[in-house]
mmCIF file of C-alpha atoms in Angstrom:
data_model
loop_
_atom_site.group_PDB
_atom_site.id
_atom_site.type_symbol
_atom_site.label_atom_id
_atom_site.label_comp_id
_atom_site.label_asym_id
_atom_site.label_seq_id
_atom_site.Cartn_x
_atom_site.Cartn_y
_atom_site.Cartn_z
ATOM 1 C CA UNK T 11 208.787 148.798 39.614
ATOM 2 C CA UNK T 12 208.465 147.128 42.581
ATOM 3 C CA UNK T 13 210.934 147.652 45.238
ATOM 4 C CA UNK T 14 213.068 145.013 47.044
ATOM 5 C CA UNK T 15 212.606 144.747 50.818
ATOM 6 C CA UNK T 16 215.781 144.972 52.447
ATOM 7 C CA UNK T 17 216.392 141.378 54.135
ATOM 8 C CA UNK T 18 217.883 140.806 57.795
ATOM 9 C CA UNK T 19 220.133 137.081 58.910
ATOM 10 C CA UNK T 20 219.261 136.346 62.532
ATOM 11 C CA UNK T 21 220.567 133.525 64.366
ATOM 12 C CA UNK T 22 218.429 132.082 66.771
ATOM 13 C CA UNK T 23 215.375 133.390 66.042
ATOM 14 C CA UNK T 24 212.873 130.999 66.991
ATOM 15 C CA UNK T 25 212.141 131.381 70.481
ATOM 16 C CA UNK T 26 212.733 134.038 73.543
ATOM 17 C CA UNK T 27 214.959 137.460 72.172
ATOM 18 C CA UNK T 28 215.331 135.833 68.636
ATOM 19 C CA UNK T 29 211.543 135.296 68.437
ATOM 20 C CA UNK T 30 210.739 139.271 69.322
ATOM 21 C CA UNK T 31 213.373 140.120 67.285
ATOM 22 C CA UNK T 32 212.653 138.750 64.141
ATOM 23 C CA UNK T 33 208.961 139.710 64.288
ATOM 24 C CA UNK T 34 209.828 143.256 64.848
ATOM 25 C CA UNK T 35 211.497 143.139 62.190
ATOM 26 C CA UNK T 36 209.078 141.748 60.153
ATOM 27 C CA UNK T 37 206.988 144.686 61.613
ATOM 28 C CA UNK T 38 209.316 147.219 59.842
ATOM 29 C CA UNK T 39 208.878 146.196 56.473
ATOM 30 C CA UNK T 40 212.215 143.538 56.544
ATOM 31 C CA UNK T 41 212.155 140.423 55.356
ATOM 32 C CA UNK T 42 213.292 137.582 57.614
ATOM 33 C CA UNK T 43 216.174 134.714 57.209
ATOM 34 C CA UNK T 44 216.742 133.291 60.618
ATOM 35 C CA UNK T 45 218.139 130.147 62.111
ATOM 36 C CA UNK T 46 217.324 127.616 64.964
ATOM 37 C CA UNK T 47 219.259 125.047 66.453
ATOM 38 C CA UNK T 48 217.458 122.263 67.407
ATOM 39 C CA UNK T 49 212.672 122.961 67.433
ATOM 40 C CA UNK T 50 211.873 123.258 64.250
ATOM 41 C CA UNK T 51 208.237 123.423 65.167
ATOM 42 C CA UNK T 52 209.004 126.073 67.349
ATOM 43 C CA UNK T 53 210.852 127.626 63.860
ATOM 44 C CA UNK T 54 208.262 126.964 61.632
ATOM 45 C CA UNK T 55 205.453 128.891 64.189
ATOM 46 C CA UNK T 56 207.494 132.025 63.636
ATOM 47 C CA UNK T 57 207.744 131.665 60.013
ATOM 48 C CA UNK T 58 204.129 131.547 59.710
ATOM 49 C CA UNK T 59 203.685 134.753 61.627
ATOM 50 C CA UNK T 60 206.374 137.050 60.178
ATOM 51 C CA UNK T 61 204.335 135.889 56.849
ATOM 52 C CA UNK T 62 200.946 136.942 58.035
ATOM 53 C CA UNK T 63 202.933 140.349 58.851
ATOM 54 C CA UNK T 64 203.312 140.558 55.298
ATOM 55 C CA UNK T 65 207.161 139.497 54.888
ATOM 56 C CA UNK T 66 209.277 136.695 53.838
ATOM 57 C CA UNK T 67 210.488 134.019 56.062
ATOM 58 C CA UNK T 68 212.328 130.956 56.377
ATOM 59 C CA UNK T 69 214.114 129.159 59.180
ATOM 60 C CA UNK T 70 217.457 127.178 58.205
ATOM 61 C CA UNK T 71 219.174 124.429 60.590
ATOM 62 C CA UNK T 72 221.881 125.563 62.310
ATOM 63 C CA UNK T 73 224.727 124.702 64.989
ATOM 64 C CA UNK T 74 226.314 128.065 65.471
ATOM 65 C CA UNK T 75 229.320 126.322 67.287
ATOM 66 C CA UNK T 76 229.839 124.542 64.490
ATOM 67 C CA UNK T 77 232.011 126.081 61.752
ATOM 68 C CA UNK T 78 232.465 123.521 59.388
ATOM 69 C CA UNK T 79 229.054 123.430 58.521
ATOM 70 C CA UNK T 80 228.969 127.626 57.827
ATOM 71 C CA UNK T 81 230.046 127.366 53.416
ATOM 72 C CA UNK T 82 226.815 124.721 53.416
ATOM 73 C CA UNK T 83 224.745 127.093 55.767
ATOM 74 C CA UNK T 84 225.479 130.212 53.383
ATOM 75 C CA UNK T 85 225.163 128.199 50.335
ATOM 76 C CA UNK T 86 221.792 127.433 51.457
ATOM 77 C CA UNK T 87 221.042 130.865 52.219
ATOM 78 C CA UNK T 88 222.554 132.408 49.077
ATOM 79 C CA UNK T 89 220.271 130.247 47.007
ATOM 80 C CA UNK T 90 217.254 130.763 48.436
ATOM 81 C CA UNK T 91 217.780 134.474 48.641
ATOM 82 C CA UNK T 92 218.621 134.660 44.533
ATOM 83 C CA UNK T 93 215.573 132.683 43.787
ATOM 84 C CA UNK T 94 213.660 134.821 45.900
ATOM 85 C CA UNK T 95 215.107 138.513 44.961
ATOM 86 C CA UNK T 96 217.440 137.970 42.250
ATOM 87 C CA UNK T 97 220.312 138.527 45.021
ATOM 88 C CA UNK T 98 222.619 136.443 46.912
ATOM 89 C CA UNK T 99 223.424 139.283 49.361
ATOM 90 C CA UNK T 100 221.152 140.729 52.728
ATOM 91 C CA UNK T 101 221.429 143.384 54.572
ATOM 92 C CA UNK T 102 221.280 142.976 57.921
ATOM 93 C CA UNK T 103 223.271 140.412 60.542
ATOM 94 C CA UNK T 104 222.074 140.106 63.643
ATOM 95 C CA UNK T 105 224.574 137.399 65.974
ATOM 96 C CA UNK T 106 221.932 136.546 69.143
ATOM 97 C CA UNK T 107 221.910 132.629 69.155
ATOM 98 C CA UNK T 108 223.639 131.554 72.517
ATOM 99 C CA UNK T 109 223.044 129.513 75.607
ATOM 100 C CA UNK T 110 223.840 129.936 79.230
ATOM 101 C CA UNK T 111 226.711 128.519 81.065
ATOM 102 C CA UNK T 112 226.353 128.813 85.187
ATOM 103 C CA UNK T 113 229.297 127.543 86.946
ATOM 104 C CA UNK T 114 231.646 129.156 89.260
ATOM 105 C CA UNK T 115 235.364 130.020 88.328
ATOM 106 C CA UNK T 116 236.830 127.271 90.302
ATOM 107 C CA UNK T 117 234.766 124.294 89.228
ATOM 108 C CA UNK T 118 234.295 125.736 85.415
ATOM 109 C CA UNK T 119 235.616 122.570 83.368
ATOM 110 C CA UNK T 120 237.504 123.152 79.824
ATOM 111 C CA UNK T 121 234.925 121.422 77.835
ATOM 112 C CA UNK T 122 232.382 124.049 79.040
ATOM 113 C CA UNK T 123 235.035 126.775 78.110
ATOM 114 C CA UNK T 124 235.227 125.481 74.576
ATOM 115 C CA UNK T 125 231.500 125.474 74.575
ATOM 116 C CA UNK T 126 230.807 128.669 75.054
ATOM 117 C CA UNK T 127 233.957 130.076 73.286
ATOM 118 C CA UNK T 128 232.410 128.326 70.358
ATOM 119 C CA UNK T 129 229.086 129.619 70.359
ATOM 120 C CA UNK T 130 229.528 132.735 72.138
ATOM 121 C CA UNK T 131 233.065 134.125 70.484
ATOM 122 C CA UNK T 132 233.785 131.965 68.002
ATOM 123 C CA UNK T 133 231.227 131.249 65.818
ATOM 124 C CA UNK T 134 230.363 134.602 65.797
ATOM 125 C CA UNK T 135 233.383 135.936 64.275
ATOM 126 C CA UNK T 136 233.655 132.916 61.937
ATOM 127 C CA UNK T 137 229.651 133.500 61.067
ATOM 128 C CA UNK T 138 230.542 137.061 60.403
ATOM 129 C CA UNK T 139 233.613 136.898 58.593
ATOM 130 C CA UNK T 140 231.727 133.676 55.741
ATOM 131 C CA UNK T 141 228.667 136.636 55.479
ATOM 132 C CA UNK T 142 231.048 139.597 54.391
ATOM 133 C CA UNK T 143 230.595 138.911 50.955
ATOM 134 C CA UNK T 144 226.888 139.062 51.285
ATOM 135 C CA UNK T 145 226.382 141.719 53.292
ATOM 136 C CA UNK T 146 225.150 144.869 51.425
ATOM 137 C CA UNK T 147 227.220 147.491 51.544
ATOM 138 C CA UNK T 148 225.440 150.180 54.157
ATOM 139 C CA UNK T 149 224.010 147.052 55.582
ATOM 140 C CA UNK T 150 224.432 146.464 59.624
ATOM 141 C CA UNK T 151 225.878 144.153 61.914
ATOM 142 C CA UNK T 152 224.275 143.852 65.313
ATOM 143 C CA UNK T 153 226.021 141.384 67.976
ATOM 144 C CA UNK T 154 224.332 140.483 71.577
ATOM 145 C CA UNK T 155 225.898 141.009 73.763
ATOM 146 C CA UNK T 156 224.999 141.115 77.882
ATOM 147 C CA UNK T 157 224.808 143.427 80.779
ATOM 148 C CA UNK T 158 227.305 140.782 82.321
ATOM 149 C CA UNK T 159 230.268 142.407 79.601
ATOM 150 C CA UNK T 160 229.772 145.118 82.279
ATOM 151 C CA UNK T 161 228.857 144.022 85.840
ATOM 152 C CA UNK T 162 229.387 140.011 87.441
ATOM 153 C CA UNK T 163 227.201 137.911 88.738
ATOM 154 C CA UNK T 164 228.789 135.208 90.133
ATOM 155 C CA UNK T 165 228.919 131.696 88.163
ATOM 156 C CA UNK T 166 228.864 133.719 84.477
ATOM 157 C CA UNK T 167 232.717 134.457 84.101
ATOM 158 C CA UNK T 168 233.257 132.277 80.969
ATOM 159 C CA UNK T 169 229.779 133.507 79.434
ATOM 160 C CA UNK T 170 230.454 136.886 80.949
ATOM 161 C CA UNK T 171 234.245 137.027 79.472
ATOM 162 C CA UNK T 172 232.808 136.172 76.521
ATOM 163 C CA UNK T 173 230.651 138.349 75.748
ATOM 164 C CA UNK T 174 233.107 141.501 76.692
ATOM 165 C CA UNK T 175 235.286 139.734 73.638
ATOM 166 C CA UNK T 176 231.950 140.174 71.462
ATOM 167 C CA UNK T 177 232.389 144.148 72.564
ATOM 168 C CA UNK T 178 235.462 144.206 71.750
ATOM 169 C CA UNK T 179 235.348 142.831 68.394
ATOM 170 C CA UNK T 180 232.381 144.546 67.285
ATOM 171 C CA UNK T 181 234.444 148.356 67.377
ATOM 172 C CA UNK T 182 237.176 146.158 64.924
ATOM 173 C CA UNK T 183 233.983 145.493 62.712
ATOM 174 C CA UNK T 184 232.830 149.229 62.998
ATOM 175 C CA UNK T 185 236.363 150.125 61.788
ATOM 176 C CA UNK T 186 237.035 147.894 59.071
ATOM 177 C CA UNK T 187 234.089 147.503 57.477
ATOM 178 C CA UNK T 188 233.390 151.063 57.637
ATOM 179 C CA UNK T 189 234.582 151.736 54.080
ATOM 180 C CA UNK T 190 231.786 149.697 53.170
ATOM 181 C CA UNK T 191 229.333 151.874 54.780
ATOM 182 C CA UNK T 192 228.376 148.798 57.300
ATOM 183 C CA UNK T 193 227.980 150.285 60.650
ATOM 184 C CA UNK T 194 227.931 147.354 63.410
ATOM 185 C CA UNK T 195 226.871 147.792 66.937
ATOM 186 C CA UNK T 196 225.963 146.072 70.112
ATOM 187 C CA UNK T 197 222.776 145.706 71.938
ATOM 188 C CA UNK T 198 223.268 144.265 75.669
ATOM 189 C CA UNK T 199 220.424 142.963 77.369
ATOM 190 C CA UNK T 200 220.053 143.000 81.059
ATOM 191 C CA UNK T 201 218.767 139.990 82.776
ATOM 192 C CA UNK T 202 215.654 138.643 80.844
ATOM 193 C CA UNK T 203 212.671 135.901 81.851
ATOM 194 C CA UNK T 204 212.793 133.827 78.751
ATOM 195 C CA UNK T 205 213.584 130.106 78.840
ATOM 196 C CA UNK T 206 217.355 130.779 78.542
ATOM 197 C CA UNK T 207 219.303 128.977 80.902
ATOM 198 C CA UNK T 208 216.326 126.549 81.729
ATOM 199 C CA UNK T 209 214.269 129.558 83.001
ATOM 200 C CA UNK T 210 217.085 130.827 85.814
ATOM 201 C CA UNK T 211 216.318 134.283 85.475
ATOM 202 C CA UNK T 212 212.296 134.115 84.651
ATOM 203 C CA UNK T 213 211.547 130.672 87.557
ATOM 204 C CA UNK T 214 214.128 131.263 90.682
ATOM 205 C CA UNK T 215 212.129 133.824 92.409
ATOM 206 C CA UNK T 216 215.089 134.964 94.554
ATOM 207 C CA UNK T 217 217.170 135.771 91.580
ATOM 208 C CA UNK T 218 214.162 137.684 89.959
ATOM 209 C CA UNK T 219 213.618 139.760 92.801
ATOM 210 C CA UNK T 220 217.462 140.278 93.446
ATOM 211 C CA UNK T 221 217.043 141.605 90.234
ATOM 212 C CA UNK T 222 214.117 143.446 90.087
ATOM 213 C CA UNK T 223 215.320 145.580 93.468
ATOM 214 C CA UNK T 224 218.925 146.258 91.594
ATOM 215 C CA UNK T 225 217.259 147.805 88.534
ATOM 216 C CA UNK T 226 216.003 151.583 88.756
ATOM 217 C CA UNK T 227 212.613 150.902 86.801
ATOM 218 C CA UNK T 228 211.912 148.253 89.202
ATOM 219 C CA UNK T 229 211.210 144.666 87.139
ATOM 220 C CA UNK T 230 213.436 141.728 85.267
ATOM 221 C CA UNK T 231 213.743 142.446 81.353
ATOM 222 C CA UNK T 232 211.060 140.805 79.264
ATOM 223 C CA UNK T 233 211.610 139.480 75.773
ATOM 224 C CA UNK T 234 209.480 142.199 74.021
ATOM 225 C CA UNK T 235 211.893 144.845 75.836
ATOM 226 C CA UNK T 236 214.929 143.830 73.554
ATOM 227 C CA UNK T 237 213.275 142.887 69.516
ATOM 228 C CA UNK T 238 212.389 146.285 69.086
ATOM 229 C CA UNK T 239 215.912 148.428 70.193
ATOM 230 C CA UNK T 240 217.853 145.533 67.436
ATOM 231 C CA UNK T 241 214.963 147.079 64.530
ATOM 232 C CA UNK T 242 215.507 150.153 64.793
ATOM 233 C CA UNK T 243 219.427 149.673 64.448
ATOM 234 C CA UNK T 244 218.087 148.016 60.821
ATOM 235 C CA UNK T 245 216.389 151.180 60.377
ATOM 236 C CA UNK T 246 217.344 154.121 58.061
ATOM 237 C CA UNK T 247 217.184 156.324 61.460
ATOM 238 C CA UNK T 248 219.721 154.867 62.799
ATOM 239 C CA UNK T 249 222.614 155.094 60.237
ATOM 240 C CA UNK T 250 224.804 157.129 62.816
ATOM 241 C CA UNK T 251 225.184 155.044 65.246
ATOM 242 C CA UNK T 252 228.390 152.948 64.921
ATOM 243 C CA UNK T 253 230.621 151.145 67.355
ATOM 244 C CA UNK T 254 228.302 151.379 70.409
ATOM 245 C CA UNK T 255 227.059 149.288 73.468
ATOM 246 C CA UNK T 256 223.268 149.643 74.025
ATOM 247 C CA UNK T 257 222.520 148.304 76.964
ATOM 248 C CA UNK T 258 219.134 147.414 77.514
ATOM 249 C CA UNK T 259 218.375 146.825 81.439
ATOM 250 C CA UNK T 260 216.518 149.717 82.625
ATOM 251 C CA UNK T 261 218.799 150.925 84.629
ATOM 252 C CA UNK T 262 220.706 148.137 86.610
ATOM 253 C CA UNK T 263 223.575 148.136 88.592
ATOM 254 C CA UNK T 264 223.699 152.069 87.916
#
């Protein structure tokens, strides 16, 4: 008898962390559900590699901010996940879609706070809380979190604030859901050179060496630094770890 492939959710998974995320994944035998928000070319490019990997894919539409359109989303995802194993339910949730907010304290405006409470906080406790009854029990939640839940940069405090709420919430998870046998945990990048935040990190060469000289093994984050560590939390191996911050930075602000 042929045995199922255990199945991860990831939000956001069609370009920068999401992208090396869900093909390292694909890399450890998982198959693949992830959304994107707005490039579905961009969506459909990673489909088609997870697949010559050897796994399932498929790439759903999806606001993240936007809770009223989560029963469709899951409804979507249920279906396609019966037809394809016989079972509504994955395994695996992995919360990474988000987008940068730089503005200092004093001149951050309310509609930007909403904006990022939405994505950031919000819809990932809303996004979690529809998925309970499809999560597999001994499955795993993994949230993303930032190196900015710990240290400040100026102009991040609503992202930053955020993201420390995601922390937070994430030890509630590990506690409630541990009955279940769901372990969820949090994996903090450091600063990264992707595209997020129209390339601030990865194209202001000030901030990347500011960076690069505050970190103990010397260079910015890159994208392939991150997919891997949110894996191997999917991974058998790692069925003790519960309620913890990885922080992936090498070593800044230490």
């Amino acid at each position: 008898m042929e045995t199922k492939n255990k199945t991860a959710l990831v939000t956001g998974g069609s370009r920068g962390l999401g992208r090396d995320m869900v093909l390292n994944l694909a890399k450890k035998g998982i198959d693949v559900v992830f959304t994107y928000n707005s490039n579905k070319a961009a969506a459909d490019e990673v489909v088609a590699e997870i697949q010559s990997l050897g796994q399932k894919a498929i790439a759903f539409q999806l606001d993240t901010s936007n809770i009223a359109a989560f029963d469709n989303f899951y409804k979507e995802v249920t279906s396609y996940l019966k037809e394809k194993t016989g079972s509504p339910n994955f395994d695996f949730l992995i919360n990474n879609a988000g987008t940068a907010l730089y503005a200092p304290f004093s001149e951050t405006t309310e509609e930007q706070f909403y904006d990022v409470i939405n994505i950031h906080y919000k819809g990932v406790f809303f996004l979690t809380q529809k998925a309970l009854p499809y999560i597999n029990d001994g499955g795993r939640i993994i949230n993303i979190s930032s190196g900015l839940a710990r240290f400040s940069f100026e102009g991040s405090s609503a992202y930053g604030a955020t993201k420390a709420a995601i922390e937070s919430l994430t030890r509630y998870l590990a506690k409630e859901l541990g009955s279940r046998g769901i372990a969820a945990n949090v994996v903090a990048p450091g600063a990264i050179e992707t595209d997020f935040g129209g390339g601030h990190v990865r194209d202001n060469k000030e901030v990347n060496s500011q960076i690069a000289g505050s970190t103990a093994l010397g260079r910015v984050g890159l994208p392939q630094d991150i997919g891997g560590v949110v894996a191997f939390l999917c991974t058998e191996e790692a069925r003790w770890i519960n309620g913890q911050r990885i922080e992936v930075s090498g070593g800044i602000f230490l």
